[in-house]
Coordinates of C-alpha atoms in Angstrom, one line a residue:
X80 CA 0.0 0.0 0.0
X81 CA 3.1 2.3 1.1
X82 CA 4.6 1.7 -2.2
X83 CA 1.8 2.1 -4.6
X84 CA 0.4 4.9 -3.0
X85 CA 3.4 7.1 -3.2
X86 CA 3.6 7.2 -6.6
X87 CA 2.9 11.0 -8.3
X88 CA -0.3 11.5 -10.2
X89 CA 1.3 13.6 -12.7
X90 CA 4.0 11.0 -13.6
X91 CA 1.6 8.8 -14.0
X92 CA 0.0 10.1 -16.6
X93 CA 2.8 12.0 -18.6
X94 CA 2.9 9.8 -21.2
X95 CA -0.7 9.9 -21.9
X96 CA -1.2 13.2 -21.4
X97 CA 1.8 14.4 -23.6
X98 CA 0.7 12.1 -26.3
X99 CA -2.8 13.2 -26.3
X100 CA -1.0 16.9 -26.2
X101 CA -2.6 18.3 -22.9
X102 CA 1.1 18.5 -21.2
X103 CA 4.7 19.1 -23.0
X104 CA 7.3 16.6 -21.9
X105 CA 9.4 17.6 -24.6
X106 CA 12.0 19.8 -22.8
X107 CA 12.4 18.6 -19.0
X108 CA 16.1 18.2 -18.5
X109 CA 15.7 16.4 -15.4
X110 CA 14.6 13.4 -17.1
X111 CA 17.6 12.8 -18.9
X112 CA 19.1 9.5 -17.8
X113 CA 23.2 8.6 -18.4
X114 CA 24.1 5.2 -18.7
X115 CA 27.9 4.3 -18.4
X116 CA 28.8 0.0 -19.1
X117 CA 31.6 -1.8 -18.6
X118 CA 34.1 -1.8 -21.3
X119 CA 37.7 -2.7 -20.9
X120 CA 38.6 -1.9 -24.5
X121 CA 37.9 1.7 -23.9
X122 CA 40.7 3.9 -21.9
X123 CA 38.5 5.2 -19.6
X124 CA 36.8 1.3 -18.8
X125 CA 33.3 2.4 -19.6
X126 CA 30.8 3.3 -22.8
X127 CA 28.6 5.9 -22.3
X128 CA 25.2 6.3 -23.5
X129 CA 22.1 8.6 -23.1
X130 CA 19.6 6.6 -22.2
X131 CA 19.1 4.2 -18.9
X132 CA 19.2 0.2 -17.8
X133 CA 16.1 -0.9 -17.4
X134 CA 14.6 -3.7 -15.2
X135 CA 15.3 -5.6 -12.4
X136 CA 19.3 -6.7 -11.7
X137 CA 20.0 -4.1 -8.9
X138 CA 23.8 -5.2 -8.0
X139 CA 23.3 -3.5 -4.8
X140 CA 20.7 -1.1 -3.2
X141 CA 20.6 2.3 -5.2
X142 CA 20.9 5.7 -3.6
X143 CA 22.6 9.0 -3.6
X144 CA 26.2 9.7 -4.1
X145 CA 28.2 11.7 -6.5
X146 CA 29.0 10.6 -10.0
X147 CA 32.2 9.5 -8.9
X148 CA 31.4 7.5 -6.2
X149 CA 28.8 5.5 -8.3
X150 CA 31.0 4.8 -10.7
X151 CA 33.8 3.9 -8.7
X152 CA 31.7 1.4 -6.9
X153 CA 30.7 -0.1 -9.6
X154 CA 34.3 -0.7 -10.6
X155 CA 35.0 -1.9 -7.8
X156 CA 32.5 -4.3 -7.8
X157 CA 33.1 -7.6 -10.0
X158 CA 29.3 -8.6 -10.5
X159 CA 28.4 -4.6 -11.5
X160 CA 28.2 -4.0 -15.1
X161 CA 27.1 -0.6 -15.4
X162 CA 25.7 2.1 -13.8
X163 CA 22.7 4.8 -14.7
X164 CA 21.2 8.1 -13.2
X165 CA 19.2 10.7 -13.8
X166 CA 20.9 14.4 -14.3
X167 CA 20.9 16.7 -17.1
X168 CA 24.8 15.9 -17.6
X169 CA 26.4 13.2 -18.3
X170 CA 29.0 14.1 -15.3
X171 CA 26.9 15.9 -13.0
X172 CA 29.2 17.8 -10.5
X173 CA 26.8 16.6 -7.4
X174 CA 24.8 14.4 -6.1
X175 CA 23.1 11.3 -8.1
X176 CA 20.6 8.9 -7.4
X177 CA 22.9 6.2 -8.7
X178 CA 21.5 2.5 -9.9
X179 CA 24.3 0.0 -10.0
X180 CA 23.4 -3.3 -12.6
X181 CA 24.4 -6.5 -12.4
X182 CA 22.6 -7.2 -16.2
X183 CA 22.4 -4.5 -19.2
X184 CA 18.8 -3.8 -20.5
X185 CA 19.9 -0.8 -22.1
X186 CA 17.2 1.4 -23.6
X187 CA 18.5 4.9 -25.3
X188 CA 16.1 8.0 -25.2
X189 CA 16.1 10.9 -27.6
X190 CA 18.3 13.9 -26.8
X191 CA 15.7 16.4 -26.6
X192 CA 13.7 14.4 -23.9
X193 CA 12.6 11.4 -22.0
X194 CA 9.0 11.0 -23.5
X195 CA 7.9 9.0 -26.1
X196 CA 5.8 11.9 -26.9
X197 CA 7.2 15.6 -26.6
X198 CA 3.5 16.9 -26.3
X199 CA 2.5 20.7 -26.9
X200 CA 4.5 23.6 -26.5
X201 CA 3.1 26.3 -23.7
X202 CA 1.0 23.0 -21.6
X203 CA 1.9 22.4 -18.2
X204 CA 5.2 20.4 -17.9
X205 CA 5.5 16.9 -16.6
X206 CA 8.5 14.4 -16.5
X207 CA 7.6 10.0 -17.2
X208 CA 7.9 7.5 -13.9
X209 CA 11.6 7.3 -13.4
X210 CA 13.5 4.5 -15.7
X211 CA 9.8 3.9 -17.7
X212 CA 10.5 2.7 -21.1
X213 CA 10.4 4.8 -24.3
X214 CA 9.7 4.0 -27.8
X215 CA 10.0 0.5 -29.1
X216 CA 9.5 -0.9 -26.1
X217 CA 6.2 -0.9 -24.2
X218 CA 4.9 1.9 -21.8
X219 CA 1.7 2.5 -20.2
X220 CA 0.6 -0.6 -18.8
X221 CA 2.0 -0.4 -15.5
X222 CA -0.7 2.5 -15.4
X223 CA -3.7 0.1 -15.7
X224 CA -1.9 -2.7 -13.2
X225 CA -1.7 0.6 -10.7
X226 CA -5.1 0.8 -11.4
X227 CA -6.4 -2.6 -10.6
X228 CA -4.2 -2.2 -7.4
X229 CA -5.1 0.6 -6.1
X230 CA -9.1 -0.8 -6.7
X231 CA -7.9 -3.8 -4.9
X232 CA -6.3 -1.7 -1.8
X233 CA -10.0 0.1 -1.7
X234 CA -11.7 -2.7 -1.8
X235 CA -9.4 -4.7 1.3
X236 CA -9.0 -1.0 3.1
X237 CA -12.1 1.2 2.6
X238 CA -9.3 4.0 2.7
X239 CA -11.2 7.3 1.3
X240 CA -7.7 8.4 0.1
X241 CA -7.2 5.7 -1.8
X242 CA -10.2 5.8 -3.5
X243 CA -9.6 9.9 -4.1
X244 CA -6.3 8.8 -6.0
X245 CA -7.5 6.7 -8.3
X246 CA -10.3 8.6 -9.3
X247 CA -8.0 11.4 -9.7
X248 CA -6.1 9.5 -12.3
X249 CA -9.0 8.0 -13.5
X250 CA -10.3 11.6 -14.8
X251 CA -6.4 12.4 -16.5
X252 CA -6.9 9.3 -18.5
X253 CA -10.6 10.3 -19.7
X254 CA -9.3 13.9 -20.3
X255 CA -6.8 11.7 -22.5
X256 CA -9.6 10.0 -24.1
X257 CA -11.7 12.9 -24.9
X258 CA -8.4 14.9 -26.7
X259 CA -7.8 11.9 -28.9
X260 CA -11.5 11.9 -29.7
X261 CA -10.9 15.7 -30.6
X262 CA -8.0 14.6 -32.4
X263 CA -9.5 11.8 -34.2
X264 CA -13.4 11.6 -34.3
X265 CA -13.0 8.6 -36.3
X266 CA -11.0 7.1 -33.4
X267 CA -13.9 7.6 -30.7
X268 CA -12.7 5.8 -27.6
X269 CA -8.8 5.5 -28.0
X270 CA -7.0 5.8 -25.1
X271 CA -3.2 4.9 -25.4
X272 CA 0.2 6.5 -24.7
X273 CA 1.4 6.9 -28.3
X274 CA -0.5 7.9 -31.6
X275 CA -3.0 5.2 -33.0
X276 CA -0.4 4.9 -35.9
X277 CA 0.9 2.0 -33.7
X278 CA -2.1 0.4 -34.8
X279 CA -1.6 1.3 -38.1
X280 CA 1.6 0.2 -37.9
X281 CA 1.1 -3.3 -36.0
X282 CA -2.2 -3.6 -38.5
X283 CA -0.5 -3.1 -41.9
X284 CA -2.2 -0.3 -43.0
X285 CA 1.4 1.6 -42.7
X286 CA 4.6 0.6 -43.2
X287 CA 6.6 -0.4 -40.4
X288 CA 9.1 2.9 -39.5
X289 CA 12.8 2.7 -39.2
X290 CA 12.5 2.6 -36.1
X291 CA 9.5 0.8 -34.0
X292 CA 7.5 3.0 -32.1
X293 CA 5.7 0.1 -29.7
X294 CA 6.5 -3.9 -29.0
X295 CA 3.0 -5.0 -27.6
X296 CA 0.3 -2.5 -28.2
X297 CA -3.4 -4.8 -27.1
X298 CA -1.2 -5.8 -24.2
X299 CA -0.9 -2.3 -22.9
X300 CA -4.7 -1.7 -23.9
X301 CA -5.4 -4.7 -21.9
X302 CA -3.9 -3.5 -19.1
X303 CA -5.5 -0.4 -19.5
X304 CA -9.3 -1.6 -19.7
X305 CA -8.6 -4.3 -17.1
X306 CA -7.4 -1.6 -14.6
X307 CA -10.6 0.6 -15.2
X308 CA -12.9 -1.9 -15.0
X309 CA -11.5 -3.0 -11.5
X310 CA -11.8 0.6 -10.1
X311 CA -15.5 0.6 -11.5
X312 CA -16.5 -3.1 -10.1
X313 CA -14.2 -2.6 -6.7
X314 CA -14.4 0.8 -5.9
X315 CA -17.3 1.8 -7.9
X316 CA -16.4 4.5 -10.1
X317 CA -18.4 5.5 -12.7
X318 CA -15.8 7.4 -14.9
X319 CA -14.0 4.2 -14.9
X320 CA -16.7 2.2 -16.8
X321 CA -17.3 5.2 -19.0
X322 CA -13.8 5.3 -20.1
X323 CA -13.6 0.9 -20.4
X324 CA -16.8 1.3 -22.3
X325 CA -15.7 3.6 -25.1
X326 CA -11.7 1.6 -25.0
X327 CA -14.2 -1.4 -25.9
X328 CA -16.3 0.4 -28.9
X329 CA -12.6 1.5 -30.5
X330 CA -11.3 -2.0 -30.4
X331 CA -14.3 -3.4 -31.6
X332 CA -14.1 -0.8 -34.4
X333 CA -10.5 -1.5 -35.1
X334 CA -10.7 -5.2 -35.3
X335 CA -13.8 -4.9 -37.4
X336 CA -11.7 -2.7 -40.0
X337 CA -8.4 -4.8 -40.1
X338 CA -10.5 -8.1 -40.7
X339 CA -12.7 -6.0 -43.5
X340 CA -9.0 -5.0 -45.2
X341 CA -7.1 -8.1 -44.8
X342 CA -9.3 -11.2 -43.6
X343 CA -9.1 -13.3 -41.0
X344 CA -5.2 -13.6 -42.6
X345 CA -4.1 -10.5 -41.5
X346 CA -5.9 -10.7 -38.0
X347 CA -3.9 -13.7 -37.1
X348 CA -0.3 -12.1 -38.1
X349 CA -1.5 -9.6 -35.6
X350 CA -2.8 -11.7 -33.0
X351 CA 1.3 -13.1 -33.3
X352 CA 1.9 -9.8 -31.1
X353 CA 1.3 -10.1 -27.6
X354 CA -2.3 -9.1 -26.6
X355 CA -2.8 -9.7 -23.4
X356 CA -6.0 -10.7 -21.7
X357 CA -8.3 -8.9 -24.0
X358 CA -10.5 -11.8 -24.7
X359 CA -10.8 -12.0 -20.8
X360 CA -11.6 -8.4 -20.3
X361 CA -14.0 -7.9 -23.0
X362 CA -16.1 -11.3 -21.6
X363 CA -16.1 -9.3 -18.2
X364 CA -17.8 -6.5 -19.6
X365 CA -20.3 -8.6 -21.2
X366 CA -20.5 -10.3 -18.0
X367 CA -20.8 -6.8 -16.5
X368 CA -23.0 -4.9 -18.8
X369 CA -25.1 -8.0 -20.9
X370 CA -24.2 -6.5 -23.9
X371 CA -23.8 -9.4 -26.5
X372 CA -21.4 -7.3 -28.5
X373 CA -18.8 -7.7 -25.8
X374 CA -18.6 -11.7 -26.4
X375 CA -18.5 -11.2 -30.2
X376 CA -15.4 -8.8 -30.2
X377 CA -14.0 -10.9 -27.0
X378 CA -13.4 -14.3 -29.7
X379 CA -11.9 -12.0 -32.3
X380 CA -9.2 -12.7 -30.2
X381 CA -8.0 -15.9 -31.1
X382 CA -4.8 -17.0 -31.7
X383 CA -5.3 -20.2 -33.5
X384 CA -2.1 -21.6 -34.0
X385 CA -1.7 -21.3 -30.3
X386 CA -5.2 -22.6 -29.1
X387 CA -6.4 -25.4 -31.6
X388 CA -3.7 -27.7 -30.4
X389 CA -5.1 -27.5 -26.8
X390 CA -8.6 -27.6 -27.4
X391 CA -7.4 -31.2 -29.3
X392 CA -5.6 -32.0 -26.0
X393 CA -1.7 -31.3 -27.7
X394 CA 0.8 -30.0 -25.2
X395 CA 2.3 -27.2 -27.6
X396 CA 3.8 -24.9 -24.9
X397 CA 7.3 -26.1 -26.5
X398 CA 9.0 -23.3 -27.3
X399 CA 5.9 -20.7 -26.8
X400 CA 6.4 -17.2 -24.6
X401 CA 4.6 -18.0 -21.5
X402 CA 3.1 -14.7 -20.4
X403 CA 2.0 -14.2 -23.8
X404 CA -0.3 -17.1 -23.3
X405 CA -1.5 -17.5 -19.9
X406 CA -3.8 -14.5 -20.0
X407 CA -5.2 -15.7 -23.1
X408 CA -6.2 -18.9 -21.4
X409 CA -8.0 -17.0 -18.3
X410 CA -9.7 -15.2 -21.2
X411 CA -11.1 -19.0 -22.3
X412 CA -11.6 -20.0 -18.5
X413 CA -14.1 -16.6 -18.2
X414 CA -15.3 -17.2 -22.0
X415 CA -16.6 -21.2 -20.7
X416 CA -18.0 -18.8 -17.7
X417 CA -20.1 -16.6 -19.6
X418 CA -21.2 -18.8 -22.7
X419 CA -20.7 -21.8 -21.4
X420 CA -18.8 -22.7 -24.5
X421 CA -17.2 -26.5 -24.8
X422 CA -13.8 -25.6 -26.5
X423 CA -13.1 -22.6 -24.3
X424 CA -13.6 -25.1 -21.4
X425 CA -11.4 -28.1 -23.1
X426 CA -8.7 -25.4 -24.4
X427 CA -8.3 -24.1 -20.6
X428 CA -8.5 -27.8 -18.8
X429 CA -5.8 -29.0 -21.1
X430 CA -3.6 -25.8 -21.2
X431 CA -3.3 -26.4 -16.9
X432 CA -2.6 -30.0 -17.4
X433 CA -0.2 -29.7 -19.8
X434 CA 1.4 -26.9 -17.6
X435 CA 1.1 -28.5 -14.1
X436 CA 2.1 -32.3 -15.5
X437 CA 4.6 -31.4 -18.2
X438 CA 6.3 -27.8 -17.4
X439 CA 6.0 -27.0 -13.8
X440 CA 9.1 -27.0 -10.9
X441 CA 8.1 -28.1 -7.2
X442 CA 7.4 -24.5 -6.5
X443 CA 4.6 -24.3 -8.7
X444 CA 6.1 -22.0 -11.1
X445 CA 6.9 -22.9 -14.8
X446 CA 9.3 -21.5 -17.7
X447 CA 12.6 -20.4 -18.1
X448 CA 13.5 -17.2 -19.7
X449 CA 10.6 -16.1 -20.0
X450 CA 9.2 -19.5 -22.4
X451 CA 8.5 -22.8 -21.6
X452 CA 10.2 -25.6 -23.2
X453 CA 10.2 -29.2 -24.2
X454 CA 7.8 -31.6 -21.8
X455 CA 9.3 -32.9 -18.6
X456 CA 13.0 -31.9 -19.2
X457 CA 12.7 -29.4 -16.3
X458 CA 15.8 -30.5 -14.7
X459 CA 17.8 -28.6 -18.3
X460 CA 16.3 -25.2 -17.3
X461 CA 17.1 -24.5 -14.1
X462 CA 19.0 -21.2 -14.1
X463 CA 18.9 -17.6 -13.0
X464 CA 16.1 -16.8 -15.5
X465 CA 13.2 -19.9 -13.9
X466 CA 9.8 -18.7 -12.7
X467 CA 8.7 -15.0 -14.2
X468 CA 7.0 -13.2 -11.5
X469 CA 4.0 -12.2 -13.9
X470 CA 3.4 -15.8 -15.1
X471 CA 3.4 -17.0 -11.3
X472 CA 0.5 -13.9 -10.6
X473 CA -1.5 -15.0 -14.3
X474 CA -1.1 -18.6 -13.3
X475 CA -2.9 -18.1 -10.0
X476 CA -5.6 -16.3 -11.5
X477 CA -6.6 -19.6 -13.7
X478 CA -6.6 -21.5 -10.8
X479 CA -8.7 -19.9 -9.0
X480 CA -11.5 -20.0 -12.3
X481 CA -10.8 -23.6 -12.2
X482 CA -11.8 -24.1 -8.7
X483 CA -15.0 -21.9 -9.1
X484 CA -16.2 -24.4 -11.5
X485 CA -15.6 -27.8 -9.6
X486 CA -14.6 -26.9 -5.9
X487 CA -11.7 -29.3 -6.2
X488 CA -9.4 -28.8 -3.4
X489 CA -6.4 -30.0 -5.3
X490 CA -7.2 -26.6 -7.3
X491 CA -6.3 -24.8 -4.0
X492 CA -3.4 -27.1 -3.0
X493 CA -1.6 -25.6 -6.0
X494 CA -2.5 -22.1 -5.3
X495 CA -1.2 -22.3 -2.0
X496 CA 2.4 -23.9 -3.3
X497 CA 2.6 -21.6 -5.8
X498 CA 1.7 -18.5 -4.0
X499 CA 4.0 -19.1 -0.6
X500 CA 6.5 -20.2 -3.3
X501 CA 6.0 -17.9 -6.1
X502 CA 4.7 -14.1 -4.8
X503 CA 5.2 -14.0 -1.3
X504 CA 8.9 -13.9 -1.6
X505 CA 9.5 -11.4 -4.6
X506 CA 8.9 -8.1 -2.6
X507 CA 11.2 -7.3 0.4
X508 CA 11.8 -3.6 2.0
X509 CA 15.2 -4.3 3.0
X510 CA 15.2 -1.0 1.7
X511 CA 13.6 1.1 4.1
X512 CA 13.1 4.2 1.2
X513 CA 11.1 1.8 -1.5
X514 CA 10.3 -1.7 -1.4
X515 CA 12.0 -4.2 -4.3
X516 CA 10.6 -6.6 -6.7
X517 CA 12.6 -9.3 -8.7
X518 CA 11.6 -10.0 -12.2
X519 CA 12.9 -13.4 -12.2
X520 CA 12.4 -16.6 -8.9
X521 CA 16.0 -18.3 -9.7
X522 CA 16.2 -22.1 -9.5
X523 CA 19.3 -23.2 -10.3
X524 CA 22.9 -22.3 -10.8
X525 CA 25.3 -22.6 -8.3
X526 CA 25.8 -19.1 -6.1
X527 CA 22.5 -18.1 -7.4
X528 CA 20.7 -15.3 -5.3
X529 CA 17.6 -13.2 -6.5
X530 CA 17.6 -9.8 -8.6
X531 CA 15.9 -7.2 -6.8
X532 CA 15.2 -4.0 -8.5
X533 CA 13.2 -1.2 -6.8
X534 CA 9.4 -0.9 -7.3
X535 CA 9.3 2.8 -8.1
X536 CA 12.4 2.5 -11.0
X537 CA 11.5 1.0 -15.1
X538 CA 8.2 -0.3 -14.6
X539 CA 8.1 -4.2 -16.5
X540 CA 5.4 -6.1 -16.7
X541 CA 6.2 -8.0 -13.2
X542 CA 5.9 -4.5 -11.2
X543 CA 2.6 -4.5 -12.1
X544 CA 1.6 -8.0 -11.8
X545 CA 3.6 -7.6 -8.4
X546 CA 2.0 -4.0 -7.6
X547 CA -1.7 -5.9 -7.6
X548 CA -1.0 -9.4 -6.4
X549 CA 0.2 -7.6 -3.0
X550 CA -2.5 -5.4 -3.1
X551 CA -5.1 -8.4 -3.0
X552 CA -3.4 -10.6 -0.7
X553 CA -6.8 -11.2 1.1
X554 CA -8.4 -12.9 -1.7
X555 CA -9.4 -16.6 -2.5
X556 CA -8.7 -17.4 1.5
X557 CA -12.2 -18.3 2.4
X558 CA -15.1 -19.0 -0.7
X559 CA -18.7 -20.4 0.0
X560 CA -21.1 -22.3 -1.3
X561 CA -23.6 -21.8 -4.1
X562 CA -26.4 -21.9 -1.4
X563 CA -24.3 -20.1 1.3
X564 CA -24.4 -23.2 3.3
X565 CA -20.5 -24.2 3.1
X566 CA -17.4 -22.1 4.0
X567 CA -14.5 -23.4 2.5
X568 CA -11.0 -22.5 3.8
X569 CA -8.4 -22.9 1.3
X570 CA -5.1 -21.1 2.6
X571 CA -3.2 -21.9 5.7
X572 CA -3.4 -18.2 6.6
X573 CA -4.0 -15.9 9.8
X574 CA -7.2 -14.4 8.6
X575 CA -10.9 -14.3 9.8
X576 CA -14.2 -14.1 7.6
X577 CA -17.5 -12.3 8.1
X578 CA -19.7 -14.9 7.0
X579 CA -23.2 -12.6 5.6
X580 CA -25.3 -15.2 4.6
X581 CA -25.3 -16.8 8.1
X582 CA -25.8 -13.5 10.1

């Protein structure tokens, strides 16, 4: 709560509100970040680079020092490979907040500012999240996981500050919405942190640039819907469905344009690029609102080559990007829910058999650098790179939809391995400034200790999946019956229940 809570409004939403051109990020000096790596075939035994290192892979806890110091430690450190900071030189004469890394995820930013977008000339000035990535990587979603957290806190806390922040953000991102609307009539709906020629872009309606503007654009929109539709069904704002509700009437009138220019063809090259749980989300609003149209635009989302295999009962995990695909199967688990559809049920059944029989270690967790690979040859994978923290968090949510439908206890002996295993131990405050997250649970290797990176520095996926699993850490301990006359209790956990129904 601490950690999510303290981050600023107005960073927040830079990126959206620069793109939609109701701030200028163009010119903030501030935001430049320096990045120096190790090099020893350079005099000076570094490269230097504008731009910063993203990620986890803290080598040790960052804090302030001057430029020399932070470079000299890292020198002096055999596991440090480079360091980054922000300051508007590249050798600032005082004080740095100075990152040391143990792992280069170098992503360069353009000289004239940190935003992907520079905004408008003469609007109020903002500055992006610290270390947030810039174009051709992806940007924004941590903004909808923030969301859903903060919705989750409200919901746990009742805390009538909480719920103020949120809605205070929710408004900046419908202000966002409305400008692009403005901007693009045609568009009614968009909200996203970059121009809709990403769309164009990932769509083939316009040739791909030099240089890529965004990796995973329905991922971030995902992110984006799936956060305001948690602050309107668990805190109850309004705004929030508004804005979800016109997100859902521009993807359904995107998708319905690509397929009438290119077929269902061209919809599957761009179902190739990570999307997210937008099946799931878009069967939540049906589930939410009735509307049918929610369910048709919800199976546009389809990746065939991906989900015919498993609804035939074929482990094809082999080789496939595992957070890419688990939120697609919650999307089949809720599609089952809603339409009680056979191969939605088959394709999710078989996907968590394959996964728990075929790819998972004793902790519950699965994959290795990020993909899973060949059936029961776990013992070949274990490295520094086992167990991503977001397919852990996406892995408990299918669980739990599997359990709704049967009760099975074994259901909730996995959730419990995997979450004592798998979440619990990827946040510590050793820190006492920020807490840290790791990206990665390592498994194997010999000398192998965890990654942390701190939770308010570059914003990947797993700070957000991290940011709301520990701002619902309340959920799916007790559940009851259809008929309210069972309580079950499925987590060894200190925690007491007001049971309603039987007041």
């Amino acid at each position: 709560m601490e950690y999510v809570t303290s981050l600023n409004n107005t960073k927040l939403g830079c990126i959206f509100t620069s793109a939609a051109n109701l701030t200028d990020c163009s010119a903030a000096p501030s935001s430049f970040w320096q990045t120096y790596v190790k090099n020893s075939t350079l005099p000076f035994g570094y490269s230097y680079e504008l731009g910063y290192l993203s990620a986890a892979d803290d080598d040790k806890p960052p804090g302030h020092m001057t430029y020399e110091a932070c470079l000299n430690n890292c020198t002096a450190s055999s596991t440090c490979l480079g360091i980054t900071f922000q300051s508007p030189a590249p050798k600032p004469k005082g004080d740095v907040f100075c990152y040391m890394k143990s792992a280069i995820h170098f992503t360069p930013v353009d000289p004239s500012g940190n935003c992907p977008s520079p905004g408008k000339s003469g609007q109020p000035r903002c500055s992006p999240l610290e270390g947030e990535m810039g174009l051709g990587g992806y940007y924004g979603h941590y903004q909808g996981h923030w969301l859903s957290a903060m919705a989750f806190l409200y919901n746990n806390t009742g805390k009538a500050s909480i719920k103020t922040k949120a809605a205070d953000f929710v408004n900046t991102l419908s202000k966002s919405q409305d400008a692009w609307g403005t901007m693009y009539p045609a568009k009614e709906g968009y909200l996203f942190p970059y121009d809709p020629i990403v769309f164009d872009v990932l769509e083939e309606r316009t040739p791909r640039p030099l240089h890529n503007l965004y990796s995973v654009p329905f991922y971030t929109v995902h992110k984006i819907m799936a956060g305001m539709l948690d602050q309107y069904t668990h805190a109850g704002n309004k705004q929030a469905l508004k804005v979800v509700l016109g997100m859902a009437r521009w993807v359904q009138h995107n998708v319905e344009t690509t397929l009438s220019q290119g077929g269902e063809a061209l919809w599957q090259r761009v179902l190739g690029t990570e999307w997210g749980g937008m099946n799931e989300v878009l069967f939540n609003l049906y589930d939410i609102t009735g509307n049918p149209t929610y369910i048709k635009t919800g199976r546009y989302f389809n990746h065939w080559v991906w989900s015919a295999p498993l609804a035939a009962g074929v482990d094809d995990l082999n080789h496939n990007h595992a957070n890419t695909h688990i939120p697609e199967i919650i999307g089949n688990a809720k599609g089952y829910e809603v339409s009680g559809n056979l191969t939605d049920k088959a394709i999710a059944l078989n996907f968590f058999d394959a996964l728990t029989q075929n790819h998972t270690y004793a902790t519950a967790g699965s994959n290795d650098g990020e993909y899973w690979h060949m059936p029961a040859q776990l013992g070949s994978t274990l490295n520094d790179r086992t167990e991503e923290s977001c397919t852990q968090y996406n892995t408990l949510k299918l669980a739990r939809h599997l359990y709704l439908w049967t009760a099975n206890s074994t259901l909730f002996d996995f959730y419990e391995r995997a979450i004592l295993n798998g979440i619990l131990g990827n946040q510590n405050h050793l820190d006492q400034a920020m807490t840290s997250f790791i990206y990665f649970l390592p498994l194997g290797g010999g000398g192998v200790t965890k990654l942390w990176g701190r939770s308010d520095f570059s914003f990947p996926c797993c700070w957000g999946t991290l940011s709301e699993q520990f701002s619902k850490l309340a959920d799916s301990i007790f559940f009851q019956s259809a008929d309210h006359s069972t309580v079950y209790v499925n987590q060894f956990v200190s925690a007491s229940v007001d049971w309603l129904e039987q007041q």
